[in-house]
Amino acid sequence: MASRDPSLAADGYEQWLTEKLWELVPSWTRAQDELAGPPGTLRQLVEIIGENAAELRRSHDRLWDDAFIELADPWAVPYLGDLVGTRLVQALLARAQRIDVAKTIYYRRRAGTLRVLEELIADITGWEGVVREQFRRLGRAPHGLDPAPTAGALTGTPVFGLAGLRSPVGAELAGSPFDELHHTPDLRRPQGTDGRYGINRLAVHLYRLGSWGVDAADPRLLTDADGDFHTFDPSGRDTALFARRSRGEGYDYDDWRSAAEAELPLPIRCRLLGHGVFEITSAVIANIAADVIADLGAVPAGWAAALQGVRGHRVASDQRLRATLEATVGAGWADLLVYVRRHALLEDTRRAILLQDDEPSLAVTPDTATPGDAIAQEHVGAGRVAGSATVPTGRQVLVDTERGRFVLDGSVTVDAPLVDYRFGFSGWVGAGPWDREQLPWADDDRTLPDLGSPDIVDGAAIALAAEDTTTVGDSRTYPSVTGPGAPFSELAWRAGDQVRPYLQLSGDLTFDGQAGAGPDDPDAYLLLDGLWLGAVGAPRAIVLDGDFELVEIRGCTLDPGGKDAAGSDIFPVLLRVDGAVERLVVQSSIVSRIELSGTGADSVKILEVSDSILDPQVTDLAAPAVTGPVALAGAEVHLARVTVLADLNVHRLWATDSLVAGTGDVFDTQNGCFRFSAASEASRDKLPHPYESAFFVNPEPLLVSRTFGDPGYAQLSDAPVRVSGSDDDLDAHASIASGAEDDGEMGAFHDLHGPLKERALRAKLEEYMPFGLLPVLLHET
């Protein structure tokens, strides 16, 4: 029985018990063991007995802990599950298994309630979600048993009436969990969005994307035909800003409530950020007076009377608040409006949740010299930043959350602004503000070069040094990067924990590996970890020259290029091998293209790519993701859980659980394999030994988006995909979404176990939902 916790290996039980057993062996026998041939055979036997005795001792020590689900080792979880009689989910979902056992009694006591069904989403999948009873969204005629008609919170639609088409908010919310409109029944079998509205339908809205926060980043200043604006994204792309996942924090489970829209990890609508409800109470008036006196020395004439005149009023929007103050105050209403916005905004409104002081979903700081002095929520406006957008009266910044843009008011003194924001992504592929202790390579025991200099921060110039580790400690933009300039034997360049630095290359960055002095001496080692590398002025390349024993690129993004918000080109960063590399390892990264040029085509012996996205499309639509003079190349390419967004052109290929959204062309089809993977139909005769693989006819619907920067980038879509040999598009799509070796999805996000989580959730919903209802699982993100 193997050790269940690697940390227990430091307890010294093996050595202690081995020596105790060895002492029991007669000294004459020990001496003969040293003289026998081969020597030490008895000693090795005693060491094996000592290891097993140590394992038994550890098991004995943990007997008490194994009786509690919070402390038990993984092997004990199924036994505890048998005690409470639960049906465990798959073993790959270890977290879900443990929570399921821990809360089985809790679920059974509350079975059939929306509370349990929504908690199951977070407990089993780790996603956020909302459950809605669809009979409440069916249009019908009123009857005498109805309660008094009440209007919808945002659209004014009665509980059984027709839609109020004058409300644009209703159109934005249609089809979402917060839809206030009513629908006719859909009697089809629930499948995707079909059959979702009915008396016995239960809609389960799933938010699968994570909301990842970037703090103190440099926005990008762009200019188009209509003027200047900033993008939150440092590369200048339009990208939707996401809300922070905040449901469930700080409330008692006995006072359960469903999630508000602003508490879910979803793209922030402009109207969502702009929505505010204001209530003017006596306490609010006192706070306003205190602030006015502190700022102006006295309350201007007429302000006090105007505030008393609206005391007790609740105003449902910022526009109505402005109109109310303009009518009651007259001249000077705009100055008073700022104070009322600051103190009268209710804490449970959407705007207050998004801009809460402790951890806002977005923030803009005008001056890098005062990084904590962000623009206050009362000065943040929401709207479309397009054309000659102007900041509304009383605001200092106008934010377009749907495209990730903002403009500052001319009265704001701007040195170099910083932004805090959140973006949506499936997770853990490419550079990002990840918790690096949770990443797959966190336990890598390779000893890195000693850190000879402090971390680099604040956008300073980066000068890489040989035989050293350079750490970038923040999420700033670094426009100046200089390579080591000389051959080296070891070099590591990495990002700090929970940061995403953006590094711009104004020229090719060359790394020259130094060959080992002797035949047994290893060649150079290079590590790139957690970096986002972009190009300035033209396509750039990371060039591997010289001789390398090992090159590791993990958790990095080599920008595939595209278009910025002003329509200008964003140039890609390539990975080019000009030297000799024994092993080139790309892990959990986004790489635009790998070029094996010159001698590199012959000298890269093994190319290992795992949990990554290869996206060379912007560079050249006809260019493959891995390219080189294949007829002369001897490289072995190993793909494991990789999404390739173009053709693949290699010499030898071993692929598993991978998705090639193009044509695979392998020179040596007699060696290698293509197992539990998918490629285009044109690849069928060009790949080695396909096994349990799928060949699709129409690759376009495969992914939600192929554009780097979109929240759904490289995520499998729900659209039907025609697969060769299948007449059913839905079944064909399942062969890709559940076609991996462990019944998971093919591609870079395989290890997120999305399909496994969804199947486990469906099984648990059927166990605890009310009898007779049909669940309809809907992917909101």
XYZ file of C-alpha atoms in Angstrom, residues 278 280 284 288 292 296 300 303 306-307 315 317-345 351 377-380 392-395:
49
model
C -30.807 55.467 -3.547
C -32.312 59.369 1.503
C -27.719 59.867 5.040
C -23.818 64.366 3.619
C -19.984 69.060 2.829
C -16.671 73.461 1.782
C -24.721 75.966 0.926
C -29.153 72.288 0.195
C -33.839 70.391 -0.384
C -32.512 67.271 1.360
C -35.125 56.637 -6.002
C -32.160 55.000 -10.799
C -29.408 57.534 -11.179
C -31.365 59.379 -13.867
C -34.319 59.872 -11.525
C -31.993 60.975 -8.751
C -30.514 63.647 -11.013
C -33.964 64.822 -12.057
C -35.172 64.932 -8.441
C -32.227 67.015 -7.236
C -32.375 69.329 -10.246
C -36.031 70.010 -9.524
C -35.590 70.556 -5.775
C -32.171 72.233 -5.558
C -31.924 74.218 -8.749
C -28.487 75.723 -9.306
C -25.737 73.656 -7.740
C -27.603 70.375 -8.037
C -24.637 68.721 -9.785
C -22.340 69.355 -6.816
C -24.864 67.975 -4.333
C -25.453 64.959 -6.582
C -21.943 63.657 -5.870
C -22.527 63.602 -2.103
C -25.924 61.937 -2.458
C -24.436 59.249 -4.715
C -21.741 58.600 -2.120
C -23.981 58.152 0.903
C -27.470 57.234 -0.325
C -26.589 54.208 -2.492
C -23.706 48.916 -8.494
C -17.683 54.752 -6.812
C -19.758 57.949 -6.936
C -17.462 59.238 -9.697
C -17.605 56.065 -11.843
C -21.380 62.418 -17.603
C -21.863 65.302 -15.195
C -20.511 64.556 -11.747
C -18.406 61.612 -12.928
